[in-house]
PDB file of C-alpha atoms in Angstrom:
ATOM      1  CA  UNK C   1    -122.230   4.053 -39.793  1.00 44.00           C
ATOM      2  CA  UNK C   2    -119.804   6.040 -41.878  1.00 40.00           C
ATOM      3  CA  UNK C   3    -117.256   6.265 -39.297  1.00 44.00           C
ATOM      4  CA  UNK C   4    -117.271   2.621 -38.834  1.00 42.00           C
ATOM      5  CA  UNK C   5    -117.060   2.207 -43.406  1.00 42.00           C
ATOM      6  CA  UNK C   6    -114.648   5.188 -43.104  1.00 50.00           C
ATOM      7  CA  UNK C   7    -112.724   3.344 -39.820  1.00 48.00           C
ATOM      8  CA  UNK C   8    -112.837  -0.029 -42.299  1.00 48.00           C
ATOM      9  CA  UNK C   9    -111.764   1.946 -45.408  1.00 53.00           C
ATOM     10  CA  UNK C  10    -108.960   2.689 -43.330  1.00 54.00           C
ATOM     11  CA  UNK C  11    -107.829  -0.634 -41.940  1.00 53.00           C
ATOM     12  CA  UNK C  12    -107.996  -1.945 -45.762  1.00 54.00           C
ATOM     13  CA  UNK C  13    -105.800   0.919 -47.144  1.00 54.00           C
ATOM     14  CA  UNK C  14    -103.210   0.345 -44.168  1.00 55.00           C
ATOM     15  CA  UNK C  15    -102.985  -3.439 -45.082  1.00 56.00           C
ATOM     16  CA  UNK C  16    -102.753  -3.114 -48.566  1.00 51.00           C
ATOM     17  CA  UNK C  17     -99.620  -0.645 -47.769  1.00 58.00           C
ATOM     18  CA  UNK C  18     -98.015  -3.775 -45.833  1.00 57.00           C
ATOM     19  CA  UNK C  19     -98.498  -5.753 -48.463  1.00 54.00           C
ATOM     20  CA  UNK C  20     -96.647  -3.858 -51.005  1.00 56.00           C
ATOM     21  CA  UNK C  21     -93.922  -3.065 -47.970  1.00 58.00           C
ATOM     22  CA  UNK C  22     -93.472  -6.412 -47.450  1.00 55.00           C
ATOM     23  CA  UNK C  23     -93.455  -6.957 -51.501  1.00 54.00           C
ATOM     24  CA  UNK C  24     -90.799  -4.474 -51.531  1.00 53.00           C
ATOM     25  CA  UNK C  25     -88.718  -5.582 -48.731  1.00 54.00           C
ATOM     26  CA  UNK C  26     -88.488  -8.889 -50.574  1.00 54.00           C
ATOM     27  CA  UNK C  27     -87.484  -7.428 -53.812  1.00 49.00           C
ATOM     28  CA  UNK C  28     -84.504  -5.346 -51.637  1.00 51.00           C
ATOM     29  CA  UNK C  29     -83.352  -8.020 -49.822  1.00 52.00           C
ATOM     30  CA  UNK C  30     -82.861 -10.075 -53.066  1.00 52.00           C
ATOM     31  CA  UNK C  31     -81.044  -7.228 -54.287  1.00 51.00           C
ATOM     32  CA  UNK C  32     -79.029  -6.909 -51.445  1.00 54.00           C
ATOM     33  CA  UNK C  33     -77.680 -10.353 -51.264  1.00 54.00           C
ATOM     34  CA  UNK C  34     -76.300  -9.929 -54.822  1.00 51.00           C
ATOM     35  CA  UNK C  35     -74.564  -6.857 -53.998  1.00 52.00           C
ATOM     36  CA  UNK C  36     -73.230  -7.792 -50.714  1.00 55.00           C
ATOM     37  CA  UNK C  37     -71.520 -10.700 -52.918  1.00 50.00           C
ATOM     38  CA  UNK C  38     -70.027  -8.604 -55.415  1.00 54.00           C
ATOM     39  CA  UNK C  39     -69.039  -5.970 -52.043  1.00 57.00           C
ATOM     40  CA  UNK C  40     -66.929  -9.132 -50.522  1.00 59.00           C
ATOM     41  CA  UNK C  41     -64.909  -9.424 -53.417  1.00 59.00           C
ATOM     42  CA  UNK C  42     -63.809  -5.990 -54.211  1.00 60.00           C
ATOM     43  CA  UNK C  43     -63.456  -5.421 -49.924  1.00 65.00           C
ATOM     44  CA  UNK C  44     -60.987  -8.347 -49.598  1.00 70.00           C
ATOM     45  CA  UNK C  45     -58.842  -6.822 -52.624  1.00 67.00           C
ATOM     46  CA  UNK C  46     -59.278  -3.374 -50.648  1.00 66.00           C
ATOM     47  CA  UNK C  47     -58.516  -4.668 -47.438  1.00 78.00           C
ATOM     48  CA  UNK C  48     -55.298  -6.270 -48.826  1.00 80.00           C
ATOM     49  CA  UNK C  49     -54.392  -3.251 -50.444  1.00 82.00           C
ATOM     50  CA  UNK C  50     -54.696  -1.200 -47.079  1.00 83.00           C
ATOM     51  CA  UNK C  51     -52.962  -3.566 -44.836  1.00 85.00           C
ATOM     52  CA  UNK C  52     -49.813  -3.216 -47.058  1.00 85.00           C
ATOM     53  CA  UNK C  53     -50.215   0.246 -46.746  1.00 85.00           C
ATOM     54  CA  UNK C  54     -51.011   0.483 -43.093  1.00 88.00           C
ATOM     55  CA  UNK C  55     -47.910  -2.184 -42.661  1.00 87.00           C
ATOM     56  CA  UNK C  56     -45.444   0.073 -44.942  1.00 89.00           C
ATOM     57  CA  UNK C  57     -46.676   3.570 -43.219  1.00 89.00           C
ATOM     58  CA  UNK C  58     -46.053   1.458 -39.613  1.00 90.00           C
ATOM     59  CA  UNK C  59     -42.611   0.297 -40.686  1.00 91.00           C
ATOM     60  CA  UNK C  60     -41.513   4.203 -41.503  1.00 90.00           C
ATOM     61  CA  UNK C  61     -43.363   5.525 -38.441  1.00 91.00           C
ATOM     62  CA  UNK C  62     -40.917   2.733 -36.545  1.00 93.00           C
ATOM     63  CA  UNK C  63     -37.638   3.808 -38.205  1.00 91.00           C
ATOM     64  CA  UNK C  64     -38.681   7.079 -37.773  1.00 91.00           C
ATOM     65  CA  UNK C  65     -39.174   6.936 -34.582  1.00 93.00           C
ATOM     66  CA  UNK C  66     -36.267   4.683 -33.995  1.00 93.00           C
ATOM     67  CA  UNK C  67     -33.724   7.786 -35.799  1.00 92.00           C
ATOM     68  CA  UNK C  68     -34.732   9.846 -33.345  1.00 93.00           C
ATOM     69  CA  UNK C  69     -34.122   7.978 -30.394  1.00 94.00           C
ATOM     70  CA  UNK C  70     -30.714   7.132 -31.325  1.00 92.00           C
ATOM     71  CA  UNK C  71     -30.564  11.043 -32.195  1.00 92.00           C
ATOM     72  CA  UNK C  72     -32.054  12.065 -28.848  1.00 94.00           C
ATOM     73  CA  UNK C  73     -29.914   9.151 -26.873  1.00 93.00           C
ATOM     74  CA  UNK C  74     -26.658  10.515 -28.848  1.00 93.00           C
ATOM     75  CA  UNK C  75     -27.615  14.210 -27.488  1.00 93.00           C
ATOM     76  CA  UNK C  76     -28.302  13.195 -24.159  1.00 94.00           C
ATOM     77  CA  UNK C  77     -24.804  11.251 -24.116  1.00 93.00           C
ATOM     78  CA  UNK C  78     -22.714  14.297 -25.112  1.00 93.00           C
ATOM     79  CA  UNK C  79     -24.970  16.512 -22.474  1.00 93.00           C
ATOM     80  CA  UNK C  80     -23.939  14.100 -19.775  1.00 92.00           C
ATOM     81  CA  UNK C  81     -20.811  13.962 -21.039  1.00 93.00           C
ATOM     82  CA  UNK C  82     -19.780  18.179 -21.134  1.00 92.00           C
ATOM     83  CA  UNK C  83     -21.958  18.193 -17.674  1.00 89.00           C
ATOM     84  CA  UNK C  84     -19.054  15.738 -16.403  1.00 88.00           C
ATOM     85  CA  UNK C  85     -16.539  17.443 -17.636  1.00 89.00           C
ATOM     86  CA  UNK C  86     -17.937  20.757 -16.387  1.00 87.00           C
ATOM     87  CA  UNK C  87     -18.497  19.417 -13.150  1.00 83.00           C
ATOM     88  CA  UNK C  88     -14.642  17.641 -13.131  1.00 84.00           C
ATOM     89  CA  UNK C  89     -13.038  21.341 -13.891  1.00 84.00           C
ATOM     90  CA  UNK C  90     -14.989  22.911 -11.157  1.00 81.00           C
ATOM     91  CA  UNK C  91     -13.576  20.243  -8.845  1.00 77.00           C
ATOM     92  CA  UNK C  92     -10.395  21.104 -10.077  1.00 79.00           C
ATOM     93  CA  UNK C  93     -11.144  24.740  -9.881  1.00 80.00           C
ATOM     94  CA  UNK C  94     -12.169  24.624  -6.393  1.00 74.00           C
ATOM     95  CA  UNK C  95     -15.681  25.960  -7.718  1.00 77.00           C
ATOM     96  CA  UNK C  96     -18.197  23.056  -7.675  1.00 73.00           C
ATOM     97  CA  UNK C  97     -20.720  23.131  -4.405  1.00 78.00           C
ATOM     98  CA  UNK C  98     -20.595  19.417  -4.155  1.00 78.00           C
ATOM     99  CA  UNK C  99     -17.070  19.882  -3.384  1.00 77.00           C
ATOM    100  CA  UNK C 100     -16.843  23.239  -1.731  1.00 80.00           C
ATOM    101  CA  UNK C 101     -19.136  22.513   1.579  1.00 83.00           C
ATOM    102  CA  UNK C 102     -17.076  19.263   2.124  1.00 84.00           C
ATOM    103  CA  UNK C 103     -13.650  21.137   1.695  1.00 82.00           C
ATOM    104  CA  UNK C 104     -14.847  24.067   4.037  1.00 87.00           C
ATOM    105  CA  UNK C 105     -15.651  21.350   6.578  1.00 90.00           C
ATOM    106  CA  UNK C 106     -12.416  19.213   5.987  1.00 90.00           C
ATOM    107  CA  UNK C 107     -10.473  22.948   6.404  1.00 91.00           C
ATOM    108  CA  UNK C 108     -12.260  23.904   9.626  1.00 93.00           C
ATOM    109  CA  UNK C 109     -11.612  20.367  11.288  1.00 94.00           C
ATOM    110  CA  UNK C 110      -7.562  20.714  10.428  1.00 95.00           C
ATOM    111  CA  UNK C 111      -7.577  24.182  11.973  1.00 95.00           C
ATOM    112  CA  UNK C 112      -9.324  22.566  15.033  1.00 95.00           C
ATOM    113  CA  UNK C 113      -6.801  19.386  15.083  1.00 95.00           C
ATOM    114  CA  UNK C 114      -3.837  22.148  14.537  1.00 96.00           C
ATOM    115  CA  UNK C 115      -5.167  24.422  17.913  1.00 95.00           C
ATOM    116  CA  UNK C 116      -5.326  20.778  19.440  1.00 96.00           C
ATOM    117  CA  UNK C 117      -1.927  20.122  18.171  1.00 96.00           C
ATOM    118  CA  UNK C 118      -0.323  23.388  19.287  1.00 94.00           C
ATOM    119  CA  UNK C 119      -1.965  23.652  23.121  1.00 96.00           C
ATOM    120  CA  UNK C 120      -0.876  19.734  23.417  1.00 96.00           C
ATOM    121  CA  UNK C 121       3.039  20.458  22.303  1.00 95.00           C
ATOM    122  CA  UNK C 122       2.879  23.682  24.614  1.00 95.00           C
ATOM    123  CA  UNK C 123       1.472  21.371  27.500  1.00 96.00           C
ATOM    124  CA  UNK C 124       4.451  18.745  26.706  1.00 96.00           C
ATOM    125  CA  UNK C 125       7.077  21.174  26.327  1.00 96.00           C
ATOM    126  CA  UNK C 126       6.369  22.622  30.123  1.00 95.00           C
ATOM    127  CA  UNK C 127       5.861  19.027  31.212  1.00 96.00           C
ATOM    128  CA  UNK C 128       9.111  18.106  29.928  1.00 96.00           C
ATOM    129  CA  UNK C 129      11.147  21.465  31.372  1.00 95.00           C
ATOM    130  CA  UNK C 130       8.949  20.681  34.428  1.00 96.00           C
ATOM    131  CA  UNK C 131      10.671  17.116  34.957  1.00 95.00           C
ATOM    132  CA  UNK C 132      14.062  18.392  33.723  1.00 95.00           C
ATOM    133  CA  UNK C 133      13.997  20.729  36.355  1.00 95.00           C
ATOM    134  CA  UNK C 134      12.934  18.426  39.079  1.00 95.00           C
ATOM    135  CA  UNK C 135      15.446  16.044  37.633  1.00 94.00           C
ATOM    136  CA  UNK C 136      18.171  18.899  38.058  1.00 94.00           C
ATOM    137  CA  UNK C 137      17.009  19.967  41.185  1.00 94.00           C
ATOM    138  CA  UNK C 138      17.137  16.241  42.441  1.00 94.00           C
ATOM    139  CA  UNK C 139      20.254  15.771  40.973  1.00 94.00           C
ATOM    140  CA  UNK C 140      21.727  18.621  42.723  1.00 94.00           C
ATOM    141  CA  UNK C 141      20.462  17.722  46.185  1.00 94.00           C
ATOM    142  CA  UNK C 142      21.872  14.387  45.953  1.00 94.00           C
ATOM    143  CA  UNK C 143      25.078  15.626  44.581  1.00 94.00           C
ATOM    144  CA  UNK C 144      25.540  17.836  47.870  1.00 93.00           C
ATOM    145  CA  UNK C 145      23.668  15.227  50.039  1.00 93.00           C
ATOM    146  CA  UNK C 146      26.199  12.638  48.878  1.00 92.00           C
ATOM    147  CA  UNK C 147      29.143  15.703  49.151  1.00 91.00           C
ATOM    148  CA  UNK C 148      28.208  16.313  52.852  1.00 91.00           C
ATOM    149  CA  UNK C 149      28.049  12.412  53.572  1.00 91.00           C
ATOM    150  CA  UNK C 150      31.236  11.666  52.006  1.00 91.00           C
ATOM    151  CA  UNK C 151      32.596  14.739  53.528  1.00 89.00           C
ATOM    152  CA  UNK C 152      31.134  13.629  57.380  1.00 89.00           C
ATOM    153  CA  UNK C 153      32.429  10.435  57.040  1.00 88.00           C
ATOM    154  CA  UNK C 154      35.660  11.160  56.111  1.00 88.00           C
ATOM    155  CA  UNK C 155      36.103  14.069  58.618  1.00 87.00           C
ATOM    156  CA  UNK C 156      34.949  11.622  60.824  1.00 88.00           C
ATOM    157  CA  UNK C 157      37.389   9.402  60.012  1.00 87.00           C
ATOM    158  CA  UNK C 158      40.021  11.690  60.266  1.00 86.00           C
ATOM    159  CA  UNK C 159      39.039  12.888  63.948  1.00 86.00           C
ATOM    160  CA  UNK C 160      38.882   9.437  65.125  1.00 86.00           C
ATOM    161  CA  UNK C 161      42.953   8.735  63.710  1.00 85.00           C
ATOM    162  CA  UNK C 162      43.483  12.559  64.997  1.00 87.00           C
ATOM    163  CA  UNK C 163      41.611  11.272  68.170  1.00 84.00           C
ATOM    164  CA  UNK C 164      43.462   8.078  68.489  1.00 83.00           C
ATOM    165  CA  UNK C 165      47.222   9.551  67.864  1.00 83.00           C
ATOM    166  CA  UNK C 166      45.926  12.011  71.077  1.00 81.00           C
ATOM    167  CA  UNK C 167      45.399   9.258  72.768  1.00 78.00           C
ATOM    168  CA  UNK C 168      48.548   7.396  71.868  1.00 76.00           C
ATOM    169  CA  UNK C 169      50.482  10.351  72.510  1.00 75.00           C
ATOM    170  CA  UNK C 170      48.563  10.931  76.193  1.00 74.00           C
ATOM    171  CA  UNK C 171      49.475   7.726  77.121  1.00 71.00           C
ATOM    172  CA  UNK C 172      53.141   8.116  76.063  1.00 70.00           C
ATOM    173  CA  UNK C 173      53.148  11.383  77.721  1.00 64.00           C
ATOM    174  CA  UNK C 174      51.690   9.900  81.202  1.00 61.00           C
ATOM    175  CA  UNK C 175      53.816   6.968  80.801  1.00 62.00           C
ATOM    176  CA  UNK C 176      56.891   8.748  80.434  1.00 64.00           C
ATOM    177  CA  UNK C 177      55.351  10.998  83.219  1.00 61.00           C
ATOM    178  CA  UNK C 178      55.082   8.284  85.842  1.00 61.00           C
ATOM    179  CA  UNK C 179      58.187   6.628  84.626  1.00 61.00           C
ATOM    180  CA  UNK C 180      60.073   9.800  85.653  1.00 66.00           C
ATOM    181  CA  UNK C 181      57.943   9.966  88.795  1.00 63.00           C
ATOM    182  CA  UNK C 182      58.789   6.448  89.679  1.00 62.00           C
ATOM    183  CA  UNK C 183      62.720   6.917  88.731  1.00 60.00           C
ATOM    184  CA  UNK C 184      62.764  10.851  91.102  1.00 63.00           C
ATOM    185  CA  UNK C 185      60.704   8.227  93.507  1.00 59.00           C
ATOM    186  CA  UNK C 186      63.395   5.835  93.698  1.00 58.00           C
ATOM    187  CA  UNK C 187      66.601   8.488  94.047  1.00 58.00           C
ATOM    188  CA  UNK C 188      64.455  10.400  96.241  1.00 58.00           C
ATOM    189  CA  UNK C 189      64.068   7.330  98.018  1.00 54.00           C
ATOM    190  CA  UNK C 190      67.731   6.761  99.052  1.00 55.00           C
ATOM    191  CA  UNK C 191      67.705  10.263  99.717  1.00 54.00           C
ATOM    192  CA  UNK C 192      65.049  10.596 102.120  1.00 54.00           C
ATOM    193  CA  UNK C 193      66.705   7.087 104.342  1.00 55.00           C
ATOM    194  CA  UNK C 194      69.470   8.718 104.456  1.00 53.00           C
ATOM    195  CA  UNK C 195      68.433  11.583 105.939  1.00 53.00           C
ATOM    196  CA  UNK C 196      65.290   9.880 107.685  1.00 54.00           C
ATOM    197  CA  UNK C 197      66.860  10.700 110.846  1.00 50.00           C
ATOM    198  CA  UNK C 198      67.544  14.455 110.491  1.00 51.00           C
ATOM    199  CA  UNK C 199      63.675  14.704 108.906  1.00 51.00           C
ATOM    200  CA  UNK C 200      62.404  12.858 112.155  1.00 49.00           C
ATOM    201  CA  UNK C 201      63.298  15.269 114.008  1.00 50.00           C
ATOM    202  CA  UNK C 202      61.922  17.783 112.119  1.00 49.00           C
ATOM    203  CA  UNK C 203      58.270  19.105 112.507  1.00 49.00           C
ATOM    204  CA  UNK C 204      55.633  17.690 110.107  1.00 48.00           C
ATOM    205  CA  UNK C 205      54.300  19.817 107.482  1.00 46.00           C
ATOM    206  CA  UNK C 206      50.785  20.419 106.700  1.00 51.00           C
ATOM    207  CA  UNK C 207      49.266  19.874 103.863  1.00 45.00           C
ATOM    208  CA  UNK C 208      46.713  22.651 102.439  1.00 48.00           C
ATOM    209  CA  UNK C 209      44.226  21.942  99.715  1.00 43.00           C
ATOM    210  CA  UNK C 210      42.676  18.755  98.308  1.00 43.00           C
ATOM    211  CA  UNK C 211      45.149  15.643  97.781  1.00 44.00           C
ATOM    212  CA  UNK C 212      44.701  12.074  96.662  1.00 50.00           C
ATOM    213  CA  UNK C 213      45.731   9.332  98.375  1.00 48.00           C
ATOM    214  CA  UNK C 214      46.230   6.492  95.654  1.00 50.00           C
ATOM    215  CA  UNK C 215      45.461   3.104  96.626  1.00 57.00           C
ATOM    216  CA  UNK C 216      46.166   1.712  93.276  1.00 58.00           C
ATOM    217  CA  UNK C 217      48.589   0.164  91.308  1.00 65.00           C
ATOM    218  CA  UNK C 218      50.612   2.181  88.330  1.00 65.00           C
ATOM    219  CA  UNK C 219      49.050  -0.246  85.792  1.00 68.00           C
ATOM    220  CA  UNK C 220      45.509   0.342  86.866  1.00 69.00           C
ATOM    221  CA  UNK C 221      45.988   4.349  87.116  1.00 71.00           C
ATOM    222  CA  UNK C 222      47.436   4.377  84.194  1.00 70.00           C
ATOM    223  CA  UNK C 223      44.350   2.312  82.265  1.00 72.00           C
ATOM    224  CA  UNK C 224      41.621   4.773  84.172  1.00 73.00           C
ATOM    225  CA  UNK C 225      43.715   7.742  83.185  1.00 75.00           C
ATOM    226  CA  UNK C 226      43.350   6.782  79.156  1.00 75.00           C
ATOM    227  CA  UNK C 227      40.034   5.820  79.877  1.00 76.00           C
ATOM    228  CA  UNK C 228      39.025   9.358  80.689  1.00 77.00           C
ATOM    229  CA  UNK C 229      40.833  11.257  78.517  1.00 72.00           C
ATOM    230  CA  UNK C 230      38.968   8.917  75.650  1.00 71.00           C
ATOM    231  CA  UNK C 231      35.934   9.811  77.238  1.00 73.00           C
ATOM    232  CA  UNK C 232      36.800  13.509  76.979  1.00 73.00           C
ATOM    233  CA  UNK C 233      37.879  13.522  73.311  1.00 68.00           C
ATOM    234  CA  UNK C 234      35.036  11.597  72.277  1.00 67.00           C
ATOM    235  CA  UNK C 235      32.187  13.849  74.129  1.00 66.00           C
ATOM    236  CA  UNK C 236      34.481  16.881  72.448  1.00 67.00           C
ATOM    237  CA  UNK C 237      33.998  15.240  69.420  1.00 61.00           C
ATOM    238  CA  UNK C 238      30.248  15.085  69.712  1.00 66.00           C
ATOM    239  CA  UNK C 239      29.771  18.326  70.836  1.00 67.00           C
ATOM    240  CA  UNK C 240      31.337  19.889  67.682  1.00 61.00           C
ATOM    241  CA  UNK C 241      29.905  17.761  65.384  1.00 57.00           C
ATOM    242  CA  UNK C 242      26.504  18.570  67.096  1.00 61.00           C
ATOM    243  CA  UNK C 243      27.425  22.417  66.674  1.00 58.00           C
ATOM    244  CA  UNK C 244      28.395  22.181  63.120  1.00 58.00           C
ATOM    245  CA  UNK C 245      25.070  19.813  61.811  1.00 55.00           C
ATOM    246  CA  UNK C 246      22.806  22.321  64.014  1.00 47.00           C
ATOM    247  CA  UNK C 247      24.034  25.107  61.581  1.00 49.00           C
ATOM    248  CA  UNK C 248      24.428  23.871  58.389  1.00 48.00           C
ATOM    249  CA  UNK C 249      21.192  24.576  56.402  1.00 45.00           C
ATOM    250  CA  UNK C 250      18.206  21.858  55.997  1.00 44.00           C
ATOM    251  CA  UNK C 251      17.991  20.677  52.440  1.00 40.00           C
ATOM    252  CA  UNK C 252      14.719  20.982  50.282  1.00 41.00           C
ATOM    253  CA  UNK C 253      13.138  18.008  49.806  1.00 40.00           C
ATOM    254  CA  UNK C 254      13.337  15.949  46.035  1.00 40.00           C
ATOM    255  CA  UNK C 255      10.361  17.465  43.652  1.00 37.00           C
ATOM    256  CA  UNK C 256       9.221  15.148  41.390  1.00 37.00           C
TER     257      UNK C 256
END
């Protein structure tokens, strides 16, 4: 039985302490809400004030921060600027690597077009004493081809006049011949009837050797008798001119 008045003494106490909690909490809050509307006021004045501020502070940060980037963009101009400039001289110099390993190559491929160069003026140089030599050469042979031609033909020439005026004089010769036969024929003639009667009575005389007995006229001997001695002349003819071409010496032929 106590527990239970001590257990009920206890529930009592606790509810009287809500009571004067809750009493309390009434009395704050009514506090509170007068404060909180005196707080507004002076917080709107304060937040005025530090927006100004905030503002003014973000306006210096800004031209701060706007000095030095046109400090830093002036600086990194004039780098750029002496790091052209360097880089310009060592082109002039000969110095800079962006301009050395292209120059090296450019160098090595005119030494290889000048080798290329020299061997192909060498090689046209002999080609062209090569063709003025053939065209000497050629020129040479048909200077002495054209010499022995014009040489032939006119020693032709003159053994066919030379030929001819042997001829004409032949013919004279055995015409005169067998006029003077005919004329010692004719006073022989009158001789021999005159003393056909003292020959009669003579013996005959023989004849030794070979003899022709001509059946001809004078006309027709006379045309077989040039005939032959052209014949001759001309096969006399060949027959040198056969000798002399077998030993004159064979020409080279044209080298182009």
């Amino acid at each position: 039985m106590a527990s239970i008045k001590d257990e009920k003494d206890d529930r009592d106490d606790s509810d009287a302490d809500d009571i004067d909690r809750d009493s309390e909490s009434d009395k704050s809050s009514t506090t509170t809400d007068s404060s909180d509307a005196s707080d507004s006021d002076d917080s709107s004045e304060m937040d005025a004030e530090e927006c100004e501020r905030r503002r003014n502070e973000l306006l210096d940060a800004i031209a701060d921060l706007e000095r030095q980037f046109a400090t830093l963009r002036e600086q990194l101009y004039r780098e750029r600027i002496m790091q052209v400039k360097t880089q310009l001289e060592e082109v002039h110099d000969g110095t800079a690597k962006e301009y050395r390993q292209p120059l090296e190559e450019l160098q090595q491929n005119m030494k290889t077009r000048i080798e290329v160069a020299g061997v192909l003026r060498k090689l046209r140089l002999e080609n062209i004493d090569n063709n003025y030599k053939a065209e000497e050469m050629a020129a040479k042979q048909n200077f002495e081809n054209e010499k022995l031609r014009l040489f032939d033909s006119m020693k032709e020439d003159l053994e066919e006049k030379i030929r001819r005026l042997d001829e004409d004089r032949n013919s004279i010769d055995f015409q005169n011949d067998l006029y003077s036969s005919e004329k010692s024929k004719k006073q022989s003639g009158k001789i021999w009837k005159k003393k056909s009667s003292d020959s009669s009575r003579r013996k005959p005389v023989t004849v030794t050797g070979p003899y022709i007995v001509y059946m001809l006229s004078e006309a027709d001997i006379l045309d077989d008798w040039t005939e032959i001695r052209k014949s001759l002349s001309k096969k006399q003819v060949d027959r040198k001119y056969a000798a002399r071409s077998y030993s004159r010496p064979t020409l080279t032929s044209r080298v182009w």
